[in-house]
Amino acid sequence: MILRFDNSWVRDLPGTFLRLDPDPAPSPALVFLNRPLAVGLGLDPDLLADKGAGWFSGAEVPPGAEPIALAYAGHQFGGFSPSLGDGRAHLLGEVIGPDGRRWDLQLKGSGRTPFSRGGDGKAVLGPMLREVLVSEAMAALGVPTTRALAVATTGEAVWREGRQPGAVLARVAASHLRVGTFQFFAARGETEKLAALTAHALARHFPEAAGAATPALALFDAVTARQCRLIAQWMGLGFIHGVMNTDNMAISGETLDYGPCAFMEGFAPGTVFSSIDRQGRYAWANQPAILGWNLARLAEALVPLIDPDGERAVAVANDRLGGIAALYRAEWLAVMRGKLGLLGEAAEDAALVDDLLAAIEGADWTLTFRRLAGAAEGDLSALRPLFDSFAAMEAWLPRWQARLSPGAAARIRAANPAVIPRNHRVEEALEAATAGDLAPFEALLQAVREPFVEREPYMLPAPSGFGPYVTFCGT
Ligand code: AMP
Ligand code: MG
């Protein structure tokens, strides 16, 4: 088993990338290797452990790789940039797993590119290990996500409010096709290339729709379905992505680009962690609306392919956009029925969910749902202490209990994690790792990889002295 590449992006998508090699790292060392992921991809973990310092730091280009920086456009916080692109990433190429599925293998933090603008093209150890922790948690929670295959330090110091160890993340994605990739060609009026991109994306991610009469509509519908499910899963977990710009929304339906993301602790719909999100555009409760907004940008980009008659194309696109809220709502209700241990569907479920949200403000999101398992068994002793006032819950619980059927407690425990990457635990692990001690990172990684196992020290909310928690982009 060697690392064998098959680079369809380079073959099929001219005009969307620049061919250039990563920066050579002066003194590379492998600090993290995702052995289970390597095995799943059909790669030999021992070979990767041997070669990974060179391959995953950018020091050495693996045989068969054709490193490229991807071009894309995107709306960032609502403002359009026609020319973004990978400012600090190199797509090495694609690997095909034992099941025939194709995966992008990309380095992040691997040096400047023509898309870097003012940036240094680098990344540092803490934020790359943060991506490992959060993306491994998401994978274990059953959320579609890019994965971290490895992290290598470069031996270089990188300046981020002080000297930090430079590091590169090797990330695996179903693909790095984004809404912004489509916007790139649309903004330039390159309709033929847009059509080729659409065909490539359909073949790669939605082969079942490949023969569709209107490929652009088939793609739009398929992306809408996946993204509605994805955002509903985020919402159910209290996950806040933090930068839902259109260049960070993957066509594959995977969670992409772990920057300032974090999990909510005490339930407050307006929760925002990112230092730059001052208006709360990407707050927890806004994520479904932003999903709709971003899909509208995808629809706009695809309009020239929907119908040669511009007016008809816009009418069709608007019709699709009008249906998104209901599609999302159905996914959200499915997630919440799961979290509440409910079987089947009842007319009152939507109100039951809405009223629960009103009743749990301030209580720890994750533990509240986990401890509903006890409540389903008639024991409120674990749930009650999560609340300052339990009055609203006293009114809500009997309505929910009336809707339960046998086995609810077990279903609740299977649907609601005990462990999420708690912000204070993540910070503690990254601080130690940056100072050279990887033990807290490894222990936390093990806990988040088994999120339904109750490990007390990792379940508790941040102590009252911690916070308010603020996260940063592109660090
Ligand atoms: P984001 O929305 O955080 O994924 O990133 C927005 C853009 O900034 C992307 O085009 C990145 O490649 C670029 N970027 C982020 N950090 C750096 C950096 N240190 N150097 C160069 N470009 C960067
Ligand atoms: Mg990005």
Short mmCIF file of N, CA, C and O in Angstrom, two decimals, residues 158-216:
data_model
loop_
_atom_site.label_atom_id
_atom_site.label_comp_id
_atom_site.label_asym_id
_atom_site.label_seq_id
_atom_site.Cartn_x
_atom_site.Cartn_y
_atom_site.Cartn_z
N VAL A 158 6.57 31.16 13.64
CA VAL A 158 5.61 31.99 12.91
C VAL A 158 5.07 33.02 13.89
O VAL A 158 4.81 32.70 15.06
N TRP A 159 4.94 34.24 13.44
CA TRP A 159 4.55 35.34 14.33
C TRP A 159 3.04 35.46 14.43
O TRP A 159 2.36 35.72 13.45
N ARG A 160 2.48 35.20 15.62
CA ARG A 160 1.04 35.41 15.88
C ARG A 160 0.91 35.92 17.31
O ARG A 160 0.84 35.12 18.23
N GLU A 161 0.93 37.21 17.51
CA GLU A 161 0.97 37.74 18.88
C GLU A 161 2.04 37.01 19.67
O GLU A 161 1.78 36.39 20.70
N GLY A 162 3.23 37.01 19.14
CA GLY A 162 4.34 36.27 19.73
C GLY A 162 4.78 35.15 18.80
O GLY A 162 4.07 34.83 17.84
N ARG A 163 5.94 34.56 19.11
CA ARG A 163 6.44 33.46 18.28
C ARG A 163 5.68 32.18 18.57
O ARG A 163 5.46 31.84 19.72
N GLN A 164 5.30 31.49 17.53
CA GLN A 164 4.55 30.24 17.69
C GLN A 164 5.19 29.19 16.79
O GLN A 164 5.75 29.54 15.75
N PRO A 165 5.06 27.91 17.18
CA PRO A 165 5.59 26.87 16.28
C PRO A 165 4.77 26.76 15.00
O PRO A 165 3.55 26.59 15.05
N GLY A 166 5.44 26.90 13.86
CA GLY A 166 4.78 26.75 12.56
C GLY A 166 4.33 25.30 12.38
O GLY A 166 5.01 24.37 12.83
N ALA A 167 3.17 25.10 11.77
CA ALA A 167 2.66 23.73 11.57
C ALA A 167 1.83 23.68 10.30
O ALA A 167 1.32 24.69 9.83
N VAL A 168 1.71 22.48 9.77
CA VAL A 168 0.90 22.25 8.57
C VAL A 168 -0.09 21.14 8.90
O VAL A 168 0.27 20.15 9.55
N LEU A 169 -1.33 21.32 8.48
CA LEU A 169 -2.36 20.30 8.64
C LEU A 169 -2.57 19.61 7.29
O LEU A 169 -2.69 20.29 6.27
N ALA A 170 -2.57 18.28 7.30
CA ALA A 170 -2.96 17.54 6.09
C ALA A 170 -4.41 17.16 6.26
O ALA A 170 -4.78 16.47 7.21
N ARG A 171 -5.25 17.67 5.34
CA ARG A 171 -6.68 17.49 5.53
C ARG A 171 -7.27 16.70 4.37
O ARG A 171 -6.85 16.85 3.22
N VAL A 172 -8.23 15.87 4.69
CA VAL A 172 -8.88 15.01 3.70
C VAL A 172 -10.32 15.50 3.55
O VAL A 172 -11.02 15.69 4.54
N ALA A 173 -10.74 15.71 2.31
CA ALA A 173 -12.09 16.20 2.05
C ALA A 173 -12.70 15.42 0.90
O ALA A 173 -11.98 14.99 -0.02
N ALA A 174 -14.02 15.26 0.92
CA ALA A 174 -14.69 14.64 -0.23
C ALA A 174 -14.37 15.45 -1.47
O ALA A 174 -14.22 14.90 -2.56
N SER A 175 -14.26 16.76 -1.31
CA SER A 175 -13.63 17.63 -2.31
C SER A 175 -13.57 19.03 -1.73
O SER A 175 -14.24 19.32 -0.73
N HIS A 176 -12.79 19.88 -2.36
CA HIS A 176 -12.74 21.28 -1.94
C HIS A 176 -13.56 22.18 -2.88
O HIS A 176 -13.32 23.38 -2.95
N LEU A 177 -14.52 21.57 -3.58
CA LEU A 177 -15.46 22.37 -4.38
C LEU A 177 -16.36 23.13 -3.42
O LEU A 177 -16.93 22.54 -2.51
N ARG A 178 -16.48 24.43 -3.64
CA ARG A 178 -17.27 25.27 -2.74
C ARG A 178 -18.32 26.02 -3.55
O ARG A 178 -18.20 26.13 -4.77
N VAL A 179 -19.25 26.63 -2.86
CA VAL A 179 -20.15 27.56 -3.53
C VAL A 179 -19.30 28.61 -4.25
O VAL A 179 -19.56 28.97 -5.40
N GLY A 180 -18.24 29.05 -3.59
CA GLY A 180 -17.37 30.08 -4.16
C GLY A 180 -16.65 29.64 -5.44
O GLY A 180 -16.25 30.50 -6.23
N THR A 181 -16.46 28.34 -5.64
CA THR A 181 -15.84 27.88 -6.89
C THR A 181 -16.78 28.19 -8.06
O THR A 181 -16.35 28.60 -9.14
N PHE A 182 -18.08 28.01 -7.83
CA PHE A 182 -19.08 28.31 -8.87
C PHE A 182 -19.19 29.82 -9.08
O PHE A 182 -19.31 30.30 -10.21
N GLN A 183 -19.13 30.55 -7.98
CA GLN A 183 -19.20 32.01 -8.09
C GLN A 183 -18.01 32.56 -8.88
O GLN A 183 -18.12 33.59 -9.54
N PHE A 184 -16.87 31.87 -8.80
CA PHE A 184 -15.67 32.32 -9.50
C PHE A 184 -15.92 32.40 -11.01
O PHE A 184 -15.67 33.43 -11.64
N PHE A 185 -16.45 31.32 -11.58
CA PHE A 185 -16.72 31.33 -13.02
C PHE A 185 -17.92 32.21 -13.36
O PHE A 185 -17.94 32.89 -14.40
N ALA A 186 -18.93 32.19 -12.50
CA ALA A 186 -20.13 32.99 -12.78
C ALA A 186 -19.77 34.47 -12.85
O ALA A 186 -20.21 35.18 -13.76
N ALA A 187 -18.92 34.92 -11.92
CA ALA A 187 -18.56 36.34 -11.87
C ALA A 187 -17.80 36.75 -13.12
O ALA A 187 -17.83 37.90 -13.53
N ARG A 188 -17.08 35.78 -13.73
CA ARG A 188 -16.30 36.09 -14.93
C ARG A 188 -17.09 35.83 -16.21
O ARG A 188 -16.55 35.97 -17.30
N GLY A 189 -18.35 35.40 -16.05
CA GLY A 189 -19.18 35.13 -17.22
C GLY A 189 -18.68 33.95 -18.04
O GLY A 189 -18.98 33.85 -19.24
N GLU A 190 -17.94 33.03 -17.41
CA GLU A 190 -17.39 31.87 -18.14
C GLU A 190 -18.35 30.69 -18.04
O GLU A 190 -18.14 29.76 -17.26
N THR A 191 -19.40 30.76 -18.86
CA THR A 191 -20.51 29.81 -18.72
C THR A 191 -20.10 28.39 -19.12
O THR A 191 -20.55 27.43 -18.49
N GLU A 192 -19.23 28.25 -20.11
CA GLU A 192 -18.82 26.89 -20.50
C GLU A 192 -18.03 26.22 -19.38
O GLU A 192 -18.22 25.03 -19.10
N LYS A 193 -17.16 26.98 -18.76
CA LYS A 193 -16.38 26.42 -17.64
C LYS A 193 -17.29 26.12 -16.46
O LYS A 193 -17.09 25.14 -15.73
N LEU A 194 -18.29 26.96 -16.27
CA LEU A 194 -19.27 26.73 -15.21
C LEU A 194 -20.01 25.41 -15.47
O LEU A 194 -20.25 24.62 -14.53
N ALA A 195 -20.33 25.15 -16.72
CA ALA A 195 -21.02 23.89 -17.07
C ALA A 195 -20.11 22.70 -16.83
O ALA A 195 -20.55 21.66 -16.31
N ALA A 196 -18.83 22.84 -17.17
CA ALA A 196 -17.88 21.74 -16.94
C ALA A 196 -17.72 21.49 -15.44
O ALA A 196 -17.65 20.34 -14.98
N LEU A 197 -17.68 22.56 -14.68
CA LEU A 197 -17.57 22.45 -13.21
C LEU A 197 -18.80 21.74 -12.65
O LEU A 197 -18.69 20.88 -11.76
N THR A 198 -19.95 22.09 -13.16
CA THR A 198 -21.20 21.46 -12.71
C THR A 198 -21.19 19.96 -13.01
O THR A 198 -21.54 19.15 -12.14
N ALA A 199 -20.75 19.62 -14.20
CA ALA A 199 -20.69 18.19 -14.57
C ALA A 199 -19.70 17.45 -13.67
O ALA A 199 -19.98 16.33 -13.19
N HIS A 200 -18.57 18.07 -13.41
CA HIS A 200 -17.55 17.47 -12.54
C HIS A 200 -18.12 17.25 -11.13
O HIS A 200 -17.96 16.18 -10.54
N ALA A 201 -18.78 18.27 -10.61
CA ALA A 201 -19.31 18.18 -9.25
C ALA A 201 -20.40 17.11 -9.15
O ALA A 201 -20.46 16.35 -8.17
N LEU A 202 -21.25 17.03 -10.17
CA LEU A 202 -22.31 16.02 -10.16
C LEU A 202 -21.71 14.62 -10.21
O LEU A 202 -22.11 13.73 -9.45
N ALA A 203 -20.76 14.43 -11.11
CA ALA A 203 -20.15 13.10 -11.25
C ALA A 203 -19.44 12.70 -9.96
O ALA A 203 -19.47 11.55 -9.54
N ARG A 204 -18.82 13.68 -9.33
CA ARG A 204 -18.02 13.35 -8.15
C ARG A 204 -18.87 13.13 -6.90
O ARG A 204 -18.61 12.22 -6.13
N HIS A 205 -19.90 13.96 -6.73
CA HIS A 205 -20.64 13.90 -5.46
C HIS A 205 -22.05 13.33 -5.57
O HIS A 205 -22.59 12.86 -4.57
N PHE A 206 -22.63 13.44 -6.74
CA PHE A 206 -24.03 13.02 -6.87
C PHE A 206 -24.20 12.20 -8.15
O PHE A 206 -25.01 12.57 -9.02
N PRO A 207 -23.46 11.10 -8.27
CA PRO A 207 -23.50 10.36 -9.54
C PRO A 207 -24.91 9.90 -9.89
O PRO A 207 -25.24 9.76 -11.07
N GLU A 208 -25.76 9.71 -8.86
CA GLU A 208 -27.13 9.27 -9.12
C GLU A 208 -27.91 10.31 -9.92
O GLU A 208 -28.92 10.00 -10.55
N ALA A 209 -27.44 11.57 -9.92
CA ALA A 209 -28.15 12.65 -10.64
C ALA A 209 -27.46 13.01 -11.95
O ALA A 209 -27.83 13.98 -12.61
N ALA A 210 -26.48 12.19 -12.34
CA ALA A 210 -25.62 12.58 -13.48
C ALA A 210 -26.41 12.69 -14.79
O ALA A 210 -26.08 13.49 -15.65
N GLY A 211 -27.47 11.90 -14.94
CA GLY A 211 -28.21 11.95 -16.20
C GLY A 211 -29.34 12.97 -16.21
O GLY A 211 -30.18 12.96 -17.12
N ALA A 212 -29.37 13.86 -15.25
CA ALA A 212 -30.50 14.79 -15.11
C ALA A 212 -30.65 15.68 -16.34
O ALA A 212 -29.66 16.04 -16.98
N ALA A 213 -31.90 16.04 -16.65
CA ALA A 213 -32.18 16.88 -17.82
C ALA A 213 -31.51 18.25 -17.68
O ALA A 213 -30.96 18.79 -18.63
N THR A 214 -31.56 18.81 -16.48
CA THR A 214 -30.92 20.11 -16.23
C THR A 214 -29.90 19.91 -15.11
O THR A 214 -30.24 20.00 -13.93
N PRO A 215 -28.65 19.61 -15.48
CA PRO A 215 -27.64 19.28 -14.45
C PRO A 215 -27.52 20.34 -13.36
O PRO A 215 -27.37 20.00 -12.18
N ALA A 216 -27.60 21.61 -13.73
CA ALA A 216 -27.41 22.66 -12.73
C ALA A 216 -28.51 22.61 -11.66
O ALA A 216 -28.25 22.82 -10.48
#
